[in-house]
Short mmCIF file of C-alpha atoms in Angstrom, two decimals:
data_model
loop_
_atom_site.label_atom_id
_atom_site.label_comp_id
_atom_site.label_asym_id
_atom_site.label_seq_id
_atom_site.Cartn_x
_atom_site.Cartn_y
_atom_site.Cartn_z
CA UNK A 5 -34.15 22.73 -63.46
CA UNK A 6 -32.92 22.18 -67.00
CA UNK A 7 -33.12 24.94 -69.52
CA UNK A 8 -33.25 24.18 -73.21
CA UNK A 9 -32.32 26.53 -75.99
CA UNK A 10 -33.41 27.11 -79.53
CA UNK A 11 -30.85 26.33 -82.21
CA UNK A 12 -28.59 29.12 -83.60
CA UNK A 13 -29.58 31.90 -85.96
CA UNK A 14 -29.31 29.64 -88.99
CA UNK A 15 -32.38 27.63 -89.90
CA UNK A 16 -31.32 24.40 -88.18
CA UNK A 17 -33.61 22.07 -86.25
CA UNK A 18 -34.31 22.98 -82.65
CA UNK A 19 -31.83 21.81 -80.05
CA UNK A 20 -34.84 20.97 -77.88
CA UNK A 21 -35.02 17.30 -78.90
CA UNK A 22 -35.57 14.17 -76.91
CA UNK A 23 -32.84 11.57 -77.16
CA UNK A 24 -35.22 9.34 -79.14
CA UNK A 25 -35.89 12.16 -81.63
CA UNK A 26 -32.19 12.93 -81.97
CA UNK A 27 -31.31 9.29 -82.58
CA UNK A 28 -34.06 9.03 -85.17
CA UNK A 29 -32.94 12.24 -86.87
CA UNK A 30 -29.26 11.37 -86.98
CA UNK A 31 -29.52 7.62 -87.35
CA UNK A 32 -26.86 5.28 -86.08
CA UNK A 33 -25.00 5.95 -89.34
CA UNK A 34 -22.95 7.52 -90.71
CA UNK A 35 -21.86 9.37 -87.59
CA UNK A 36 -22.05 6.66 -84.95
CA UNK A 37 -20.90 4.11 -87.50
CA UNK A 38 -17.80 6.20 -88.06
CA UNK A 39 -17.13 6.36 -84.35
CA UNK A 40 -17.58 2.63 -83.98
CA UNK A 41 -15.31 1.98 -86.94
CA UNK A 42 -12.65 4.18 -85.37
CA UNK A 43 -12.92 2.72 -81.90
CA UNK A 44 -9.36 1.51 -81.71
CA UNK A 45 -7.51 -1.58 -82.91
CA UNK A 46 -8.88 -2.57 -86.27
CA UNK A 47 -8.24 -6.22 -85.55
CA UNK A 48 -9.95 -6.29 -82.13
CA UNK A 49 -7.44 -9.03 -81.30
CA UNK A 50 -8.34 -8.87 -77.62
CA UNK A 51 -11.88 -10.10 -78.34
CA UNK A 52 -10.81 -13.72 -78.66
CA UNK A 53 -10.91 -16.07 -75.63
CA UNK A 54 -7.26 -16.07 -74.55
CA UNK A 55 -5.96 -18.89 -72.38
CA UNK A 56 -3.34 -16.59 -70.84
CA UNK A 57 -2.94 -16.86 -67.07
CA UNK A 58 -1.89 -14.37 -64.45
CA UNK A 59 -3.24 -12.11 -61.74
CA UNK A 60 -4.14 -8.72 -63.16
CA UNK A 61 -4.56 -5.70 -60.88
CA UNK A 62 -6.25 -2.61 -62.28
CA UNK A 63 -5.83 0.60 -60.29
CA UNK A 64 -8.59 3.14 -60.92
CA UNK A 65 -12.35 2.98 -61.33
CA UNK A 66 -12.93 5.77 -63.83
CA UNK A 67 -13.41 5.48 -67.57
CA UNK A 68 -9.99 3.98 -68.30
CA UNK A 69 -10.05 1.44 -65.48
CA UNK A 70 -13.58 0.24 -66.15
CA UNK A 71 -12.98 -0.05 -69.90
CA UNK A 72 -9.77 -2.01 -69.31
CA UNK A 73 -11.52 -4.31 -66.82
CA UNK A 74 -14.46 -4.96 -69.18
CA UNK A 75 -12.26 -5.78 -72.14
CA UNK A 76 -9.92 -8.02 -70.17
CA UNK A 77 -12.82 -9.82 -68.53
CA UNK A 78 -14.30 -10.58 -71.92
CA UNK A 79 -10.99 -11.45 -73.57
CA UNK A 80 -9.71 -13.99 -71.03
CA UNK A 81 -11.20 -17.48 -70.77
CA UNK A 82 -10.44 -17.60 -67.04
CA UNK A 83 -9.89 -14.01 -65.83
CA UNK A 84 -8.21 -13.30 -62.50
CA UNK A 85 -8.84 -9.56 -62.11
CA UNK A 86 -8.67 -7.32 -59.07
CA UNK A 87 -9.94 -3.75 -59.32
CA UNK A 88 -8.70 -1.25 -56.74
CA UNK A 89 -10.92 1.82 -56.78
CA UNK A 90 -12.63 3.75 -53.94
CA UNK A 91 -15.45 5.27 -55.97
CA UNK A 92 -18.87 3.64 -55.69
CA UNK A 93 -20.28 6.28 -58.03
CA UNK A 94 -19.22 6.64 -61.65
CA UNK A 95 -19.23 10.12 -63.18
CA UNK A 96 -19.64 10.85 -66.87
CA UNK A 97 -17.17 13.70 -66.55
CA UNK A 98 -17.62 15.20 -70.05
CA UNK A 99 -21.19 15.93 -69.00
CA UNK A 100 -20.06 18.57 -66.51
CA UNK A 101 -19.80 21.09 -69.36
CA UNK A 102 -23.38 20.37 -70.34
CA UNK A 103 -24.33 20.80 -66.67
CA UNK A 104 -22.66 24.21 -66.78
CA UNK A 105 -24.68 25.08 -69.88
CA UNK A 106 -27.97 24.04 -68.27
CA UNK A 107 -28.47 21.04 -70.56
CA UNK A 108 -27.80 18.29 -67.99
CA UNK A 109 -28.33 17.95 -64.27
CA UNK A 110 -26.16 15.90 -61.94
CA UNK A 111 -28.53 12.94 -62.18
CA UNK A 112 -27.79 12.79 -65.91
CA UNK A 113 -24.09 12.07 -65.39
CA UNK A 114 -23.92 9.60 -62.50
CA UNK A 115 -24.42 5.85 -62.15
CA UNK A 116 -23.44 3.18 -59.65
CA UNK A 117 -20.02 1.72 -60.44
CA UNK A 118 -21.34 -1.71 -59.47
CA UNK A 119 -23.38 -1.71 -62.69
CA UNK A 120 -20.16 -2.16 -64.65
CA UNK A 121 -18.19 -4.55 -62.42
CA UNK A 122 -18.81 -8.32 -62.81
CA UNK A 123 -19.34 -10.33 -59.66
CA UNK A 124 -16.21 -12.41 -60.21
CA UNK A 125 -13.97 -9.34 -60.26
CA UNK A 126 -12.37 -8.74 -56.86
CA UNK A 127 -13.22 -5.12 -56.11
CA UNK A 128 -11.14 -3.54 -53.35
CA UNK A 129 -12.85 -0.26 -52.46
CA UNK A 130 -9.71 1.62 -51.56
CA UNK A 131 -7.03 3.76 -53.13
CA UNK A 132 -3.45 2.75 -53.85
CA UNK A 133 -1.02 4.71 -51.70
CA UNK A 134 2.21 3.02 -52.82
CA UNK A 135 3.28 1.42 -56.09
CA UNK A 136 6.13 -1.07 -55.65
CA UNK A 137 6.81 -2.41 -59.14
CA UNK A 138 10.18 -3.91 -58.13
CA UNK A 139 8.26 -6.36 -55.96
CA UNK A 140 5.13 -6.61 -58.13
CA UNK A 141 2.82 -5.24 -55.48
CA UNK A 142 0.78 -2.21 -54.49
CA UNK A 143 -0.16 -1.05 -51.00
CA UNK A 144 -3.55 0.54 -50.34
CA UNK A 145 -4.40 3.46 -48.11
CA UNK A 146 -5.64 0.98 -45.51
CA UNK A 147 -2.30 -0.85 -45.59
CA UNK A 148 -3.38 -3.90 -47.60
CA UNK A 149 -0.65 -5.37 -49.78
CA UNK A 150 -1.89 -6.63 -53.15
CA UNK A 151 0.43 -8.68 -55.33
CA UNK A 152 0.09 -8.89 -59.11
CA UNK A 153 1.56 -10.52 -62.16
CA UNK A 154 0.36 -7.71 -64.40
CA UNK A 155 -0.62 -4.16 -63.49
CA UNK A 156 -2.85 -1.68 -65.32
CA UNK A 157 -2.52 1.90 -64.06
CA UNK A 158 -5.71 3.89 -64.70
CA UNK A 159 -5.63 6.40 -61.85
CA UNK A 160 -6.56 9.46 -63.90
CA UNK A 161 -5.11 12.78 -62.78
CA UNK A 162 -5.55 15.26 -59.93
CA UNK A 163 -6.38 18.97 -59.76
CA UNK A 164 -4.22 21.55 -57.98
CA UNK A 165 -6.22 24.66 -57.19
CA UNK A 166 -3.80 25.22 -54.30
CA UNK A 167 -0.91 25.77 -56.74
CA UNK A 168 -2.53 29.15 -57.46
CA UNK A 169 -1.63 31.51 -54.62
CA UNK A 170 -4.69 32.58 -52.62
CA UNK A 171 -6.95 29.91 -54.12
CA UNK A 172 -8.29 26.60 -52.83
CA UNK A 173 -10.94 24.20 -54.04
CA UNK A 174 -13.41 25.27 -51.34
CA UNK A 175 -13.42 28.81 -52.78
CA UNK A 176 -15.01 27.65 -56.03
CA UNK A 177 -18.54 29.06 -56.12
CA UNK A 178 -17.68 32.18 -54.10
CA UNK A 179 -16.71 35.75 -55.01
CA UNK A 180 -17.45 35.24 -58.71
CA UNK A 181 -15.07 32.28 -59.03
CA UNK A 182 -16.08 29.11 -60.84
CA UNK A 183 -14.45 25.99 -62.26
CA UNK A 184 -16.38 23.45 -64.31
CA UNK A 185 -13.74 20.82 -63.54
CA UNK A 186 -14.45 20.67 -59.80
CA UNK A 187 -15.45 17.15 -58.78
CA UNK A 188 -14.59 14.38 -56.37
CA UNK A 189 -14.83 10.95 -58.00
CA UNK A 190 -14.37 9.13 -54.70
CA UNK A 191 -17.26 11.02 -53.09
CA UNK A 192 -19.26 10.91 -56.33
CA UNK A 193 -19.72 14.67 -56.61
CA UNK A 194 -19.47 16.99 -59.61
CA UNK A 195 -20.12 20.40 -58.10
CA UNK A 196 -18.21 22.25 -60.82
CA UNK A 197 -21.03 21.70 -63.30
CA UNK A 198 -23.83 23.05 -61.09
CA UNK A 199 -21.68 25.88 -59.71
CA UNK A 200 -20.79 27.00 -63.22
CA UNK A 201 -24.47 26.95 -64.25
CA UNK A 202 -25.14 29.31 -61.34
CA UNK A 203 -22.13 31.36 -62.50
CA UNK A 204 -23.70 31.65 -65.96
CA UNK A 205 -26.91 33.01 -64.44
CA UNK A 206 -25.13 35.37 -62.04
CA UNK A 207 -23.15 36.68 -65.01
CA UNK A 208 -26.37 37.26 -66.94
CA UNK A 209 -27.86 39.18 -64.03
CA UNK A 210 -24.77 41.38 -63.83
CA UNK A 211 -24.80 41.99 -67.58
CA UNK A 212 -28.34 43.37 -67.38
CA UNK A 213 -27.09 46.40 -65.47
CA UNK A 214 -23.48 46.75 -66.60
CA UNK A 215 -20.58 45.37 -68.62
CA UNK A 216 -18.89 42.87 -66.27
CA UNK A 217 -15.28 41.76 -66.69
CA UNK A 218 -14.95 38.01 -67.22
CA UNK A 219 -11.67 36.08 -67.27
CA UNK A 220 -11.38 32.45 -68.40
CA UNK A 221 -8.02 30.77 -67.81
CA UNK A 222 -6.01 27.83 -69.10
CA UNK A 223 -2.89 26.61 -67.23
CA UNK A 224 0.48 25.51 -68.53
CA UNK A 225 0.23 21.89 -67.35
CA UNK A 226 -1.35 19.09 -69.37
CA UNK A 227 -5.07 19.09 -68.62
CA UNK A 228 -8.09 16.84 -69.03
CA UNK A 229 -9.89 17.89 -72.22
CA UNK A 230 -7.77 20.76 -73.50
CA UNK A 231 -10.75 22.41 -75.16
CA UNK A 232 -12.86 22.79 -72.00
CA UNK A 233 -11.49 26.25 -71.05
CA UNK A 234 -12.74 27.66 -74.34
CA UNK A 235 -16.02 25.74 -74.15
CA UNK A 236 -16.92 27.74 -71.04
CA UNK A 237 -15.68 30.97 -72.66
CA UNK A 238 -17.92 30.60 -75.71
CA UNK A 239 -20.97 29.08 -74.01
CA UNK A 240 -21.11 31.77 -71.32
CA UNK A 241 -20.70 34.49 -73.94
CA UNK A 242 -23.43 32.96 -76.09
CA UNK A 243 -25.64 32.62 -73.01
CA UNK A 244 -25.54 36.42 -72.78
CA UNK A 245 -25.74 37.05 -76.50
CA UNK A 246 -29.06 35.24 -76.78
CA UNK A 247 -30.67 37.83 -74.51
CA UNK A 248 -28.95 40.75 -76.22
CA UNK A 249 -26.45 41.11 -73.38
CA UNK A 250 -22.67 41.35 -73.36
CA UNK A 251 -19.61 41.42 -71.13
CA UNK A 252 -15.88 42.06 -71.44
CA UNK A 253 -14.30 38.62 -71.87
CA UNK A 254 -10.60 37.79 -71.56
CA UNK A 255 -9.15 34.41 -72.41
CA UNK A 256 -5.80 33.99 -70.62
CA UNK A 257 -3.77 30.99 -71.72
CA UNK A 258 -0.16 29.92 -71.44
CA UNK A 259 -0.35 28.81 -75.07
CA UNK A 260 0.61 30.95 -78.03
CA UNK A 261 -2.53 30.10 -80.01
CA UNK A 262 -6.15 29.14 -79.45
CA UNK A 263 -5.83 25.54 -80.66
CA UNK A 264 -2.98 23.31 -81.78
CA UNK A 265 -4.72 21.99 -84.91
CA UNK A 266 -4.31 24.69 -87.60
CA UNK A 267 -7.69 24.05 -89.21
CA UNK A 268 -9.49 24.45 -85.88
CA UNK A 269 -7.41 27.44 -84.82
CA UNK A 270 -8.25 29.21 -88.10
CA UNK A 271 -12.00 28.81 -87.51
CA UNK A 272 -11.72 30.07 -83.93
CA UNK A 273 -9.67 33.12 -84.97
CA UNK A 274 -11.55 34.02 -88.14
CA UNK A 275 -15.13 32.98 -87.38
CA UNK A 276 -15.92 32.08 -83.79
CA UNK A 277 -14.35 34.92 -81.83
CA UNK A 278 -15.30 37.64 -84.37
CA UNK A 279 -18.92 36.47 -84.01
CA UNK A 280 -18.80 37.60 -80.38
CA UNK A 281 -16.64 40.69 -80.85
CA UNK A 282 -15.96 41.06 -77.13
CA UNK A 283 -13.12 38.58 -76.46
CA UNK A 284 -9.51 39.60 -75.83
CA UNK A 285 -6.86 36.87 -75.89
CA UNK A 286 -3.92 37.04 -73.54
CA UNK A 287 -1.41 34.49 -74.81
CA UNK A 288 1.53 33.41 -72.68
CA UNK A 289 -0.37 34.28 -69.49
CA UNK A 290 -0.41 31.82 -66.58
CA UNK A 291 -2.66 32.38 -63.55
CA UNK A 292 -0.44 32.35 -60.45
CA UNK A 293 -2.47 34.21 -57.79
CA UNK A 294 -6.00 35.27 -56.93
CA UNK A 295 -7.09 37.96 -54.49
CA UNK A 296 -10.69 36.88 -54.08
CA UNK A 297 -11.63 39.78 -51.78
CA UNK A 298 -10.38 42.44 -54.21
CA UNK A 299 -11.25 40.35 -57.28
CA UNK A 300 -7.80 40.63 -58.83
CA UNK A 301 -6.16 37.81 -60.80
CA UNK A 302 -2.38 37.85 -61.19
CA UNK A 303 -0.67 36.25 -64.16
CA UNK A 304 2.89 35.53 -65.15
CA UNK A 305 3.37 36.74 -68.70
CA UNK A 306 6.25 35.08 -70.53
CA UNK A 307 7.52 36.63 -73.74
CA UNK A 308 10.70 37.05 -75.76
CA UNK A 309 12.57 40.23 -76.65
CA UNK A 310 15.41 40.75 -79.07
CA UNK A 311 18.87 40.87 -77.48
CA UNK A 312 22.35 41.42 -78.87
CA UNK A 313 23.35 40.41 -82.35
CA UNK A 314 25.42 37.21 -82.49
CA UNK A 315 27.96 37.68 -85.28
CA UNK A 316 28.96 34.01 -85.33
CA UNK A 317 25.39 32.79 -85.76
CA UNK A 318 24.41 35.91 -87.71
CA UNK A 319 21.20 36.29 -85.71
CA UNK A 320 19.90 38.12 -82.67
CA UNK A 321 19.78 36.45 -79.26
CA UNK A 322 16.26 36.10 -77.92
CA UNK A 323 15.77 36.80 -74.23
CA UNK A 324 12.83 35.35 -72.31
CA UNK A 325 11.22 37.75 -69.87
CA UNK A 326 8.55 37.22 -67.25
CA UNK A 327 6.27 39.98 -65.99
CA UNK A 328 3.55 39.80 -63.35
CA UNK A 329 0.29 41.19 -64.67
CA UNK A 330 -2.70 42.05 -62.49
CA UNK A 331 -6.18 41.90 -64.01
CA UNK A 332 -9.37 42.94 -62.21
CA UNK A 333 -12.42 40.75 -62.75
CA UNK A 334 -16.04 40.41 -61.81
CA UNK A 335 -16.25 36.76 -62.84
CA UNK A 336 -13.35 34.30 -63.03
CA UNK A 337 -13.44 30.79 -64.48
CA UNK A 338 -10.40 28.83 -63.34
CA UNK A 339 -8.95 25.73 -64.94
CA UNK A 340 -6.58 24.34 -62.29
CA UNK A 341 -3.07 23.03 -62.96
CA UNK A 342 -3.13 19.24 -63.14
CA UNK A 343 -0.72 16.39 -62.49
CA UNK A 344 -0.56 12.64 -62.08
CA UNK A 345 -1.69 11.44 -58.65
CA UNK A 346 1.01 11.63 -55.99
CA UNK A 347 1.18 7.84 -55.66
CA UNK A 348 2.20 7.54 -59.31
CA UNK A 349 4.39 10.63 -59.49
CA UNK A 350 6.42 9.64 -56.42
CA UNK A 351 6.84 6.02 -57.48
CA UNK A 352 9.32 4.34 -59.84
CA UNK A 353 6.50 4.21 -62.40
CA UNK A 354 6.55 7.98 -63.08
CA UNK A 355 8.76 9.78 -65.54
CA UNK A 356 11.82 10.98 -63.66
CA UNK A 357 12.62 14.07 -65.71
CA UNK A 358 11.52 16.26 -68.57
CA UNK A 359 8.14 17.84 -69.28
CA UNK A 360 6.38 14.54 -68.52
CA UNK A 361 7.91 14.23 -65.05
CA UNK A 362 5.57 12.41 -62.69
CA UNK A 363 3.22 11.09 -65.35
CA UNK A 364 3.17 7.34 -66.02
CA UNK A 365 6.21 6.36 -68.08
CA UNK A 366 4.71 4.36 -70.93
CA UNK A 367 5.59 3.95 -74.57
CA UNK A 368 3.46 6.35 -76.57
CA UNK A 369 2.48 3.64 -79.04
CA UNK A 370 2.17 0.37 -77.07
CA UNK A 371 1.16 1.92 -73.69
CA UNK A 372 3.55 -0.51 -72.00
CA UNK A 373 5.80 0.83 -69.26
CA UNK A 374 9.28 1.51 -70.55
CA UNK A 375 11.05 -0.11 -67.58
CA UNK A 376 8.51 -2.56 -66.17
CA UNK A 377 7.16 -4.72 -69.03
CA UNK A 378 4.34 -6.18 -66.93
CA UNK A 379 2.88 -2.72 -66.33
CA UNK A 380 0.55 -0.91 -68.75
CA UNK A 381 -1.32 2.39 -68.66
CA UNK A 382 -4.63 3.72 -69.89
CA UNK A 383 -6.27 7.13 -69.76
CA UNK A 384 -5.23 10.53 -68.42
CA UNK A 385 -2.36 9.29 -66.23
CA UNK A 386 -0.25 8.26 -69.23
CA UNK A 387 2.78 10.48 -69.87
CA UNK A 388 2.37 10.68 -73.62
CA UNK A 389 2.13 13.76 -75.89
CA UNK A 390 -1.63 13.51 -76.50
CA UNK A 391 -4.58 11.60 -75.14
CA UNK A 392 -6.13 13.16 -72.01
CA UNK A 393 -9.71 12.80 -73.16
CA UNK A 394 -12.38 10.12 -72.80
CA UNK A 395 -12.21 9.57 -76.56
CA UNK A 396 -8.49 8.85 -76.27
CA UNK A 397 -9.06 6.38 -73.44
CA UNK A 398 -11.59 4.62 -75.66
CA UNK A 399 -8.85 4.21 -78.27
CA UNK A 400 -6.32 3.18 -75.61
CA UNK A 401 -8.59 0.32 -74.52
CA UNK A 402 -8.36 -2.22 -77.36
CA UNK A 403 -4.70 -1.38 -78.02
CA UNK A 404 -3.57 -1.66 -74.41
CA UNK A 405 -5.55 -4.85 -73.80
CA UNK A 406 -4.29 -6.54 -76.98
CA UNK A 407 -0.71 -5.67 -76.03
CA UNK A 408 -1.18 -6.84 -72.44
CA UNK A 409 -2.53 -10.17 -73.71
CA UNK A 410 0.45 -10.46 -76.04
CA UNK A 411 2.78 -9.82 -73.11
CA UNK A 412 1.00 -12.49 -71.05
CA UNK A 413 1.31 -14.95 -73.94
CA UNK A 414 4.99 -14.16 -74.59
CA UNK A 415 4.30 -12.64 -78.00
CA UNK A 416 5.37 -9.41 -79.66
CA UNK A 417 3.33 -6.29 -78.98
CA UNK A 418 1.86 -5.33 -82.34
CA UNK A 419 -0.93 -2.84 -81.60
CA UNK A 420 -0.03 0.86 -81.80
CA UNK A 421 -1.81 3.92 -80.40
CA UNK A 422 -1.61 6.73 -82.94
CA UNK A 423 -2.26 9.54 -80.48
CA UNK A 424 -5.94 9.87 -81.34
CA UNK A 425 -7.59 12.64 -79.37
CA UNK A 426 -11.03 14.14 -79.82
CA UNK A 427 -12.41 17.41 -78.48
CA UNK A 428 -16.03 18.37 -79.14
CA UNK A 429 -15.31 22.10 -78.96
CA UNK A 430 -18.55 23.90 -78.16
CA UNK A 431 -18.42 27.27 -79.88
CA UNK A 432 -22.01 28.30 -79.03
CA UNK A 433 -25.28 26.68 -78.03
CA UNK A 434 -26.11 24.30 -80.87
CA UNK A 435 -22.68 24.34 -82.58
CA UNK A 436 -19.59 22.16 -82.06
CA UNK A 437 -16.30 21.79 -83.87
CA UNK A 438 -15.43 18.11 -83.65
CA UNK A 439 -11.64 18.45 -83.34
CA UNK A 440 -10.05 15.06 -83.98
CA UNK A 441 -6.29 14.75 -84.21
CA UNK A 442 -3.39 12.39 -83.56
CA UNK A 443 0.39 12.48 -83.42
CA UNK A 444 0.52 13.56 -87.06
CA UNK A 445 -2.16 16.28 -86.99
CA UNK A 446 -5.83 16.44 -87.97
CA UNK A 447 -7.44 12.97 -88.09
CA UNK A 448 -11.15 13.27 -88.90
CA UNK A 449 -13.25 10.13 -88.67
CA UNK A 450 -15.82 11.57 -91.05
CA UNK A 451 -15.56 13.16 -94.52
CA UNK A 452 -16.41 16.64 -93.22
CA UNK A 453 -14.35 19.79 -92.78
CA UNK A 454 -12.11 19.43 -89.72
CA UNK A 455 -12.56 22.99 -88.48
CA UNK A 456 -16.24 23.53 -89.25
CA UNK A 457 -18.74 24.12 -86.45
CA UNK A 458 -21.88 22.05 -86.99
CA UNK A 459 -25.23 21.52 -85.28
CA UNK A 460 -24.94 17.76 -85.99
CA UNK A 461 -21.94 17.50 -83.66
CA UNK A 462 -23.88 19.30 -80.92
CA UNK A 463 -26.74 16.81 -81.20
CA UNK A 464 -24.30 13.92 -81.38
CA UNK A 465 -22.48 15.08 -78.23
CA UNK A 466 -25.61 15.99 -76.28
CA UNK A 467 -27.80 13.00 -77.16
CA UNK A 468 -25.61 10.14 -78.36
CA UNK A 469 -22.21 10.19 -76.68
CA UNK A 470 -23.51 9.64 -73.16
CA UNK A 471 -25.55 6.50 -73.92
CA UNK A 472 -22.66 5.24 -76.03
CA UNK A 473 -20.39 5.80 -73.01
CA UNK A 474 -22.67 3.99 -70.55
CA UNK A 475 -23.81 1.10 -72.70
CA UNK A 476 -20.89 0.50 -75.07
CA UNK A 477 -17.63 2.01 -73.79
CA UNK A 478 -18.05 1.06 -70.13
CA UNK A 479 -18.92 -2.49 -71.15
CA UNK A 480 -15.90 -2.85 -73.41
CA UNK A 481 -18.00 -3.05 -76.57
CA UNK A 482 -16.43 -0.12 -78.40
#
């Protein structure tokens, strides 16, 4: 059963609005108009009816794959598109955080994938096991060989709970352990949202009789929606605060700060966390083991100490040290390490070295593969510095499609992805910092303070983004 909340202490309108009321209150402009205006390539060059020919294979039926398919289907006068994706259900994955907060249920975030796939698209309901770009083919799990002229890789990423010693995905929901990320797109499940909502309520029950220890983690790998670990931290704390309850919260992250955008980090440090007064940050801490029976989480803590003085360089050597730190907990929210799917990582398409090893090796601007010019990427699988959010994939769409069409037509690739990433960082019920940034730093779409938490962004995220996702993004219209 959904639970709705009043808006924060300030005299803002109630969060308990219907979608119709929220749309009427906010209007389609200026907020939605700004989003639409910033939806990617300003020229929308892919919208024309291109006469380009060639068999296109798209691998992946999530946000990136469906957006790519919709745009290509509309852009080509005679499309020859094959979609390889096992999932008959389509999950609105950003909605799992709202499930955890009690604002959505599972039914709010799921639709049939068939709703978005035209009848003339060849849909192979399977998963690619092998990428063979040297022979322009892929091989499915069932052993079917599928040839292509052009390939779009939109596989998303995978979670690795098992990389944490003593932990596995089937332990989520037991012994005080939760993870909002837990889902299975192929099976069409999103248990992490409902499990974390139960976790919120179990935490509240424990806080009524004591001061439970809560740990929220963030791993050292790239992750889907980098702000989600803190969203759970703040929403669960606020869930208690509204009933006059409290707990001892620890945020353990491998990072050295709360957020990479200075304006957002400043607000979190100076306003958001002081509002709660019960959060301890453990920077440089990576979760490596869990003893679920004893409720002990073990972290590797990396830090630097001053070594000997180097007379030639006239500075001290800095020595990196690693300690193992055990922390007891009553409640643990785990964000798992993440990677590209094995089929991509083990193929010639993945980066072979460096911090991006295994992720799809594409140019950060054109989204074209650096060694296979007939291969393009979209979404979380791309091995680029930024862009593992649904908002980024939305910006990838028109750029990638325009460049793919140019490649098919033998023209220069002119469209450039600027690294746009957006994170609606939920700092409490009814308040969101809309963190927008690109390769150069903060990149707000609206003339409002970058680091300011606002009720308007909460209403926008809760009431408007999901219908925009279903009826515009997934149909290639924005």
